[in-house]
Short mmCIF file of C-alpha atoms in Angstrom, two decimals:
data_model
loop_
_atom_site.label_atom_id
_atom_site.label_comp_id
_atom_site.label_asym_id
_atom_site.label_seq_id
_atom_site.Cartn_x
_atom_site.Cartn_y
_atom_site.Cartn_z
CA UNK A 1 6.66 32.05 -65.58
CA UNK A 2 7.38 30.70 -68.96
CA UNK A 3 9.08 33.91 -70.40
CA UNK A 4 11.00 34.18 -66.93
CA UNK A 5 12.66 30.32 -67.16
CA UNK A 6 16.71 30.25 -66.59
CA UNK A 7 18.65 27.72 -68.72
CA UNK A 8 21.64 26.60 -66.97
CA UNK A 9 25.01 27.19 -69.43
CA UNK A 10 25.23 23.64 -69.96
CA UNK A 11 21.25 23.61 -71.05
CA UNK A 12 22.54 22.97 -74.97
CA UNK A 13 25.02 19.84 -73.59
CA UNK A 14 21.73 18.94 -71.72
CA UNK A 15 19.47 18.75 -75.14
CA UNK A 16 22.04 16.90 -76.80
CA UNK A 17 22.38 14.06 -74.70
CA UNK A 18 18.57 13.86 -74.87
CA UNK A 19 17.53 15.02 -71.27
CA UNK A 20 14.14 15.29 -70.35
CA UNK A 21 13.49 18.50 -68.54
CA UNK A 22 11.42 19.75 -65.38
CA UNK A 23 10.80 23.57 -64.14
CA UNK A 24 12.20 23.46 -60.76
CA UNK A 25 12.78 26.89 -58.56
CA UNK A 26 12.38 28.62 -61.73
CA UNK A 27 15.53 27.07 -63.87
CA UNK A 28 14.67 24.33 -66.58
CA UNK A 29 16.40 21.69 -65.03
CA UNK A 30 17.23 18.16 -66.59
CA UNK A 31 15.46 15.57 -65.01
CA UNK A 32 16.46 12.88 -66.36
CA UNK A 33 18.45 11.15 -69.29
CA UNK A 34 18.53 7.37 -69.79
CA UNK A 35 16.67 7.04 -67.04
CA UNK A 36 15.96 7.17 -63.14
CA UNK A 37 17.22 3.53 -62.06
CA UNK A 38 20.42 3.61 -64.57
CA UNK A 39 21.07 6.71 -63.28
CA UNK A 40 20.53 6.15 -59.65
CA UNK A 41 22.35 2.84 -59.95
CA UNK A 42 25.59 4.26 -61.84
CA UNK A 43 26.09 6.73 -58.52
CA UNK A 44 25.91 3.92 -56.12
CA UNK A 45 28.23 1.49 -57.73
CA UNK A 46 30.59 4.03 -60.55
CA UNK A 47 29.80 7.81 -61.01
CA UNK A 48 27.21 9.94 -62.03
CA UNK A 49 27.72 13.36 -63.38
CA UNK A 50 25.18 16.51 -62.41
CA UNK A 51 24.36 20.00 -63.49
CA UNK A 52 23.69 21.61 -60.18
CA UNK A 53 23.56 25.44 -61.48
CA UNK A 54 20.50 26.33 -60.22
CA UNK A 55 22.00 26.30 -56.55
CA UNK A 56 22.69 29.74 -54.97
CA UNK A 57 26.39 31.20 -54.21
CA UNK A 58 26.26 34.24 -51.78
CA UNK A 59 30.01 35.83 -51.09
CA UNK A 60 30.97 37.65 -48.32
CA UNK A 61 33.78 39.28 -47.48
CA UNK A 62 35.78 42.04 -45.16
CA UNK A 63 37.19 42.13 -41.83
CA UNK A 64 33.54 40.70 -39.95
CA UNK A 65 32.66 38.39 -42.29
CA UNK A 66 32.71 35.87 -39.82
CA UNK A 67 31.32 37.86 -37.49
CA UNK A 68 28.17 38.35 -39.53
CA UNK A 69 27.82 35.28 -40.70
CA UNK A 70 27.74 34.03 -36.61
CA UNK A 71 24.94 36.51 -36.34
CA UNK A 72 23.10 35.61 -39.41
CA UNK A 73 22.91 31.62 -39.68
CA UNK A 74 23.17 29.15 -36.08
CA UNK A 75 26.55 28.03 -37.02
CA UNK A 76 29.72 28.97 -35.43
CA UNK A 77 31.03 30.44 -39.16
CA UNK A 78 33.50 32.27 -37.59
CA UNK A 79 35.52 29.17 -36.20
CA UNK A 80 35.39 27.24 -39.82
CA UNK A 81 39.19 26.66 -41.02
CA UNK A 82 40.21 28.09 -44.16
CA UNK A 83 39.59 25.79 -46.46
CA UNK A 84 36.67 23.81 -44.97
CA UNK A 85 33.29 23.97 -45.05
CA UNK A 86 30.23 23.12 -42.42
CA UNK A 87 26.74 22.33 -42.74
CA UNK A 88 24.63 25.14 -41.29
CA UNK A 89 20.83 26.59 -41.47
CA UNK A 90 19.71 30.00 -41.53
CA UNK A 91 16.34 30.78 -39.22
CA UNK A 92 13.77 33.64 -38.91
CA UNK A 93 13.16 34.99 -35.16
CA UNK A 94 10.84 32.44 -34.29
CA UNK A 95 13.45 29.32 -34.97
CA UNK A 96 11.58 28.55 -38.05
CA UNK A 97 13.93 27.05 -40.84
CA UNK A 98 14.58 29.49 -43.80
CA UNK A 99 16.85 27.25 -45.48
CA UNK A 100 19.65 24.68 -45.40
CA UNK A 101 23.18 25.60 -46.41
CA UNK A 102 26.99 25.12 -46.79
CA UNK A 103 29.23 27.58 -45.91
CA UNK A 104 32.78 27.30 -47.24
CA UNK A 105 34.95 29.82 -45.64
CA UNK A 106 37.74 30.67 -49.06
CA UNK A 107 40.08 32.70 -47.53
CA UNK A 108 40.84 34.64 -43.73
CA UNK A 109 37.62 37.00 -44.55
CA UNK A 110 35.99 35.15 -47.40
CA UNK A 111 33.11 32.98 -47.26
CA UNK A 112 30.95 31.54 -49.78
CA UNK A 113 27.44 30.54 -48.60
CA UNK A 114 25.53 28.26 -50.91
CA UNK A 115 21.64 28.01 -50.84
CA UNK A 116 19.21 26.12 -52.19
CA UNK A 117 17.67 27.19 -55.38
CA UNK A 118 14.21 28.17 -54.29
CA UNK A 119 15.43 29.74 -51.87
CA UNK A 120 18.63 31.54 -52.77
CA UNK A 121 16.89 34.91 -53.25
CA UNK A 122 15.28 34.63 -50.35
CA UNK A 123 18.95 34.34 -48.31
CA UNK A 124 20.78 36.63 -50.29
CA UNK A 125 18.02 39.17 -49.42
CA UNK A 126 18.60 38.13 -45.26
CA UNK A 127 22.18 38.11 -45.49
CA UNK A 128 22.55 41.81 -46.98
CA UNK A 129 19.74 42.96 -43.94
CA UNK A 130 21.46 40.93 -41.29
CA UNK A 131 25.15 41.90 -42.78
CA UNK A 132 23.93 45.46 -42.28
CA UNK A 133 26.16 46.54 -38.92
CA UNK A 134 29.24 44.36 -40.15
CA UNK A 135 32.05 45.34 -41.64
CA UNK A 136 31.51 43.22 -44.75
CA UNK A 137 30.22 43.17 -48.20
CA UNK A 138 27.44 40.65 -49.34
CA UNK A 139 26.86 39.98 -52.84
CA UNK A 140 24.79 37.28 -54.27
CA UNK A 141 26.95 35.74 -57.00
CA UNK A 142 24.64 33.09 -58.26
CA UNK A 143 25.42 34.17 -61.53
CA UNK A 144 29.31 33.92 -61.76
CA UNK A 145 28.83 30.04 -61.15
CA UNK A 146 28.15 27.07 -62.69
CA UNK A 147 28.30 24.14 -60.48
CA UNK A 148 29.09 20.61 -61.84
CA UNK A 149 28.92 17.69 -59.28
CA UNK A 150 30.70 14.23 -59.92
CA UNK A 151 29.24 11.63 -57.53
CA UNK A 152 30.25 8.01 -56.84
CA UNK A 153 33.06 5.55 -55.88
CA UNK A 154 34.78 6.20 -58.85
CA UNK A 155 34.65 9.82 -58.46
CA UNK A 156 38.14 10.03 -57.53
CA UNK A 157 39.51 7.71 -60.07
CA UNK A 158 37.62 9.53 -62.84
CA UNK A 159 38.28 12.88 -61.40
CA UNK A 160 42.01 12.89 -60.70
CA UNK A 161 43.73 12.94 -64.18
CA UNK A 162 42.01 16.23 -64.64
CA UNK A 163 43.35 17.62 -61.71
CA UNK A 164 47.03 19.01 -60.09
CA UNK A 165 45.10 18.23 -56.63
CA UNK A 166 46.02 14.96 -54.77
CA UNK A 167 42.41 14.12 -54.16
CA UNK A 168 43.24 11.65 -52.28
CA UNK A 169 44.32 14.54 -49.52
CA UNK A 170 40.92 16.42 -49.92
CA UNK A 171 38.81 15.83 -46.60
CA UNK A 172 35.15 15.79 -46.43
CA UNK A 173 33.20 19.16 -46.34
CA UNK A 174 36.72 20.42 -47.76
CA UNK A 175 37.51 23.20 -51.15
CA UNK A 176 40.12 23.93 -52.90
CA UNK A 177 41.24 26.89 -55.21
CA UNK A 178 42.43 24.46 -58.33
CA UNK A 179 42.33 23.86 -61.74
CA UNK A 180 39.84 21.20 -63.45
CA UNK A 181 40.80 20.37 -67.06
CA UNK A 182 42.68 23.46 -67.49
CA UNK A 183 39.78 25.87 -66.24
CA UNK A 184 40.14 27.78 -62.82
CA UNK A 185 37.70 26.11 -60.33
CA UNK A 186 36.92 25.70 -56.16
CA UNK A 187 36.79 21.96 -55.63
CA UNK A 188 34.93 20.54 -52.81
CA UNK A 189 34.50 17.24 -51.31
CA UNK A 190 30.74 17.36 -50.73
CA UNK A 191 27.41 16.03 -52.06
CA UNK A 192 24.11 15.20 -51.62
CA UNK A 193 23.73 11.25 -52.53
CA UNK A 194 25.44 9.73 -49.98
CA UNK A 195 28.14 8.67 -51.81
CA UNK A 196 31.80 10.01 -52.14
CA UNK A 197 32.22 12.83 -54.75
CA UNK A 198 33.00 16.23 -56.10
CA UNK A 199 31.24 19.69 -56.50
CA UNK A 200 33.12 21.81 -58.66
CA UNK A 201 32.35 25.43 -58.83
CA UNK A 202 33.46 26.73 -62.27
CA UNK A 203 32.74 29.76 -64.39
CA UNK A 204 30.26 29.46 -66.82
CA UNK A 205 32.08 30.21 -70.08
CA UNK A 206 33.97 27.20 -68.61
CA UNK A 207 31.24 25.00 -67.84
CA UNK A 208 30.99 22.77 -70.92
CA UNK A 209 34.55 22.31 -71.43
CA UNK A 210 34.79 21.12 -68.14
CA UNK A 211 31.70 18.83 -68.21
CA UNK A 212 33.20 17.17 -70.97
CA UNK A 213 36.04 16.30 -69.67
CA UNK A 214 35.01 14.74 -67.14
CA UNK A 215 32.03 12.79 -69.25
CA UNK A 216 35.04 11.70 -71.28
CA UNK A 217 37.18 10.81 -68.74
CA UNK A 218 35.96 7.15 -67.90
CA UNK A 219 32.74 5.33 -66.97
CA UNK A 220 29.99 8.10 -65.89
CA UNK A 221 26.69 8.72 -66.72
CA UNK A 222 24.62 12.11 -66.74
CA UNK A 223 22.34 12.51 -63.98
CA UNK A 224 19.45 14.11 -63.41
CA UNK A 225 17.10 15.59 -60.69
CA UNK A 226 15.03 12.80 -60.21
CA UNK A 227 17.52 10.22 -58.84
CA UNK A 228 19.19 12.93 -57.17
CA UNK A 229 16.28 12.92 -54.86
CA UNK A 230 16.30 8.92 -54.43
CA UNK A 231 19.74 8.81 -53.86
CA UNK A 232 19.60 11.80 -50.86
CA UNK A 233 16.42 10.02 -50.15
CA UNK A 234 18.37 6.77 -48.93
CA UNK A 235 21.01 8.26 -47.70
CA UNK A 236 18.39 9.64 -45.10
CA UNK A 237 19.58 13.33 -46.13
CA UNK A 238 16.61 16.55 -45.69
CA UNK A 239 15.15 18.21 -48.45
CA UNK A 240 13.93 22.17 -48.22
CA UNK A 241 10.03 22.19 -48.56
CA UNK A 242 9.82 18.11 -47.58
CA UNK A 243 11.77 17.50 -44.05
CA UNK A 244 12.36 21.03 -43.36
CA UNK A 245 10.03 23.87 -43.39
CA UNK A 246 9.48 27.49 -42.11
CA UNK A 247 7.21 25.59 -39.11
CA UNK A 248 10.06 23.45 -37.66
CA UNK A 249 12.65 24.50 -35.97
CA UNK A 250 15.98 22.10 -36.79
CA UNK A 251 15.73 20.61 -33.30
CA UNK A 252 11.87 19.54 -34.60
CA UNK A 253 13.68 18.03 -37.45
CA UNK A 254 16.10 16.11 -35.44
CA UNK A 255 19.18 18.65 -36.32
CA UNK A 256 19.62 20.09 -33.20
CA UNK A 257 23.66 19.62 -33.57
CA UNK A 258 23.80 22.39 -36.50
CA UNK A 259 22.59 25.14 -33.88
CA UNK A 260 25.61 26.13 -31.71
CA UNK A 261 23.99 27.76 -28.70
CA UNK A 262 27.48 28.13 -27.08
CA UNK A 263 29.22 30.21 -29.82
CA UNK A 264 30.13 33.84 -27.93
CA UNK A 265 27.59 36.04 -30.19
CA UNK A 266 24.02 36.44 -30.34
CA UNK A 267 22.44 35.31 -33.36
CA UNK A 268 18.95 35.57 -35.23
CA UNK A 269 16.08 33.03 -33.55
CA UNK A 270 18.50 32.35 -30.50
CA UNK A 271 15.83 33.48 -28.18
CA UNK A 272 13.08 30.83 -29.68
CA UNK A 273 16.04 28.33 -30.36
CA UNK A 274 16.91 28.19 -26.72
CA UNK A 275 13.74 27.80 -25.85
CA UNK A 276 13.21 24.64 -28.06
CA UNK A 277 16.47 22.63 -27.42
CA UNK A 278 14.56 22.22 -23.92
CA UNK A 279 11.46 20.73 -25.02
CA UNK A 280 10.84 17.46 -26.56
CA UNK A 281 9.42 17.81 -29.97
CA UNK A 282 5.48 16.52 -30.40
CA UNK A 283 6.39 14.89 -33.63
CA UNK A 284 9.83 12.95 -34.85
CA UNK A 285 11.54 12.07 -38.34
CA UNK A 286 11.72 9.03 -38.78
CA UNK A 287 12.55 6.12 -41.77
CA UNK A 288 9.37 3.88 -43.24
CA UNK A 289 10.05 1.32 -45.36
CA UNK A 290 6.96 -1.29 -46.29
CA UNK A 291 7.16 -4.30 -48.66
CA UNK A 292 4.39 -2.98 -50.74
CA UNK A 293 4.89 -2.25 -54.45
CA UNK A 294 3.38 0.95 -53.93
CA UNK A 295 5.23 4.32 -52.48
CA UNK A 296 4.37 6.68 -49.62
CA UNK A 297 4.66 10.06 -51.06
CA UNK A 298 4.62 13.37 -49.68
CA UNK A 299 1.67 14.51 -47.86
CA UNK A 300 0.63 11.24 -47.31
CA UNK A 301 -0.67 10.62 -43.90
CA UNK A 302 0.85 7.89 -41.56
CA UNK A 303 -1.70 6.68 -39.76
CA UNK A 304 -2.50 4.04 -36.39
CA UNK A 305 -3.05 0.31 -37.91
CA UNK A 306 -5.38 -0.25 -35.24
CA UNK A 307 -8.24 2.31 -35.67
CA UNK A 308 -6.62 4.64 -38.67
CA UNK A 309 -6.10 7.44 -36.43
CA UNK A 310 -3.77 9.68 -38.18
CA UNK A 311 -0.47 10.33 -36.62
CA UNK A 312 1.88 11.54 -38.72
CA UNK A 313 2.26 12.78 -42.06
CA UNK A 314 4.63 11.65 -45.01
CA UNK A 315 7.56 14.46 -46.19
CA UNK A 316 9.53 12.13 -48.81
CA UNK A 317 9.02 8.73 -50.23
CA UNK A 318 9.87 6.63 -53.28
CA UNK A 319 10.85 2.68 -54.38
CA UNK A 320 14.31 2.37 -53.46
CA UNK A 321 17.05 1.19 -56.65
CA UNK A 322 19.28 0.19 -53.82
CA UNK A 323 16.81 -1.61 -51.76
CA UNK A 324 14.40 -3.31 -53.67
CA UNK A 325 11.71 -1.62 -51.93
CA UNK A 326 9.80 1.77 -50.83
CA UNK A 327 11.29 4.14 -48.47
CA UNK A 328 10.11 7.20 -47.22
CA UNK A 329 10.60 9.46 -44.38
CA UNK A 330 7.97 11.04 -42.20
CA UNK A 331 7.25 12.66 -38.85
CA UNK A 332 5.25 10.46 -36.62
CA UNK A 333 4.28 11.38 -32.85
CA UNK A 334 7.12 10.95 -30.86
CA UNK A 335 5.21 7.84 -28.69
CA UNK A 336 5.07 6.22 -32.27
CA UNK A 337 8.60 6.99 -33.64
CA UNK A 338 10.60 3.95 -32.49
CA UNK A 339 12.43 1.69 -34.59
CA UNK A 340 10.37 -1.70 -35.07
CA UNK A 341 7.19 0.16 -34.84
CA UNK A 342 4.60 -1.30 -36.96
CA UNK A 343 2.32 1.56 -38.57
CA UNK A 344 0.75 2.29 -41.51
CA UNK A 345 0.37 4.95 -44.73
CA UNK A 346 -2.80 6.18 -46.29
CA UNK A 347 -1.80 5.53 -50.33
CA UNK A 348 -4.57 6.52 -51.55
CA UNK A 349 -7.23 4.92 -49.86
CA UNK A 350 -5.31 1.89 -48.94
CA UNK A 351 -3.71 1.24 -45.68
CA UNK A 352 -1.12 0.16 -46.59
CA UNK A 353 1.22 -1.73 -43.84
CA UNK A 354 5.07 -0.16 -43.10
CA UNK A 355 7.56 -0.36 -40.69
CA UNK A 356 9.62 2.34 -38.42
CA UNK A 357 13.33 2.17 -38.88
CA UNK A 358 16.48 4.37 -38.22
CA UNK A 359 17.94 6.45 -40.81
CA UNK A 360 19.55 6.68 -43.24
CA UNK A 361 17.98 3.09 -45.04
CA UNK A 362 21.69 3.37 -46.82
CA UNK A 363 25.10 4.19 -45.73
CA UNK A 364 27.94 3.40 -47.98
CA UNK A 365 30.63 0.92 -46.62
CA UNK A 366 34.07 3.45 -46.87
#
């Protein structure tokens, strides 16, 4: 796999601001830089500033380009405004989640669907199958993006000099066709931290010059994969491979809203999809938080504080920056999922006591 490693084209800016790095879905990613808390901590209360190449962009376009995309993911594609974007999954014929994804919808038969990166090959390969009786052409354009995200309050502030966009007009799960420090780019008002912010989708000749712009525009610190996943962790947000998996469906993991039984066309895994949004899943995500020192991490199991009777099982967990404490989330037996529930994680060995509560543990205040 060594020989076979991607470097993003900002992997050089990376090195020199002395990022440690992690293989992740096959890209060598940086996972940190000054470190996790600094990091985490600059996103909550400034900006942070992320290298977010490694994501998948799939195009489609032609006169059923909607129409295929209806058939292919449980969204209602179709009815997305030019312009704006939706949160969507794609499923195999059983209901089972393939992946999470964002669909912007760039122009009357344009759509650009963006995957996660472990799985972006993987949905580029069902989109050309499903795509197959549309009038539409699917091509998986990974490669003709870098994609630069600048999270935080600030993220306007910092952002808008750079910019002939009124940001302050941009609505959430929103792109625009703009220009970011001179260099053609689609901006969109989304993000995976919980906080306000910016994914820019750039090409990748222009991805350093537009990187340092923005690091030189203000008060923002690089950021790398590991607080990514503690800030998405408190803002209660799923990750592929942790909270959703091939064996849930997304009313299993509490998204039941994404799937849009009601839109006019079939669509692959309506059948088994159907079938679920009647039944009351065995198992529920919920929040854990615990005043130990110590974590829940994944795979841990959540067990009955009463005779350690296992009934549930860890998907994401870490000490929260924000908190003060660990947080994790986990799917418990529904009987055991309610808020103020007093249960308990296997760390190791030690039962260690912990708490139900709702998510998301944070939720910014504007």
């Amino acid at each position: 796999m060594g020989t076979d490693i991607r470097r993003t084209p900002l992997h050089d800016v990376h090195e020199r601001l002395g990022a440690k790095f992690t293989d992740f879905a096959g890209w060598q990613m940086p996972l940190r830089y000054t470190g996790d808390v600094a990091e985490h901590t600059a996103v909550r209360t400034g900006a942070g500033l992320f290298d977010l190449t490694h994501m998948g962009e799939i195009l489609l376009s032609g006169p059923q380009a909607g129409q295929a995309l209806d058939y292919a993911l449980v969204g209602h594609a179709s009815a997305i405004g030019v312009g704006r974007a939706r949160y969507t999954m794609i499923c195999a014929d059983d209901g089972g989640i393939l992946d999470d994804l964002i669909v912007y919808r760039t122009g009357e038969q344009d759509y650009m669907v963006v995957a996660n990166a472990s799985n972006a090959a993987l949905v580029a390969g069902e989109l050309v199958d499903r795509a197959e009786d549309f009038d539409t052409e699917v091509r998986d354009a990974s490669t003709d993006y870098a994609l630069i995200a600048v999270q935080g309050p600030n993220a306007v502030s910092l952002l808008a000099p750079l910019t002939p966009t009124d940001l302050s007009t941009v609505k959430y799960y929103a792109s625009y066709p703009t220009t970011v420090a001179g260099r053609p780019a689609l901006l969109a008002r989304t993000g995976y931290t919980g906080e306000d912010g910016f994914e820019l989708f750039v090409a990748p000749d222009d991805a350093e010059a537009v990187w340092t712009a923005v690091a030189d525009s203000g008060e923002i610190l690089p950021c790398g994969l590991s607080c990514r996943d503690t800030l998405r962790l408190e803002a209660g947000m799923p990750l592929y491979g942790n909270e959703l998996t091939t064996e849930l469906t997304p009313y299993a993991a509490g998204l039941g809203r994404v799937v849009k039984l009601d839109k006019p066309s079939d669509f692959v895994g309506r059948a088994a999809l159907a079938k679920a949004a009647g039944e009351t899943p065995a198992r529920k995500l919920v929040g854990l938080v615990t005043e130990s020192r110590r974590a829940p991490r994944h795979g841990y199991p959540v067990v009955d504080p009463a005779d350690g009777a296992r009934i549930g099982e860890v998907t994401s967990g870490a000490p929260s920056p924000t908190l003060g404490h660990p947080v994790a989330m986990a799917y418990v037996d529904a009987d055991r999922a309610v808020p103020g529930s007093a249960l308990a994680v296997d760390i190791r060995g030690t039962i260690t006591p912990v708490d139900v509560v709702e998510l998301p543990f944070y939720r910014r205040s504007s």
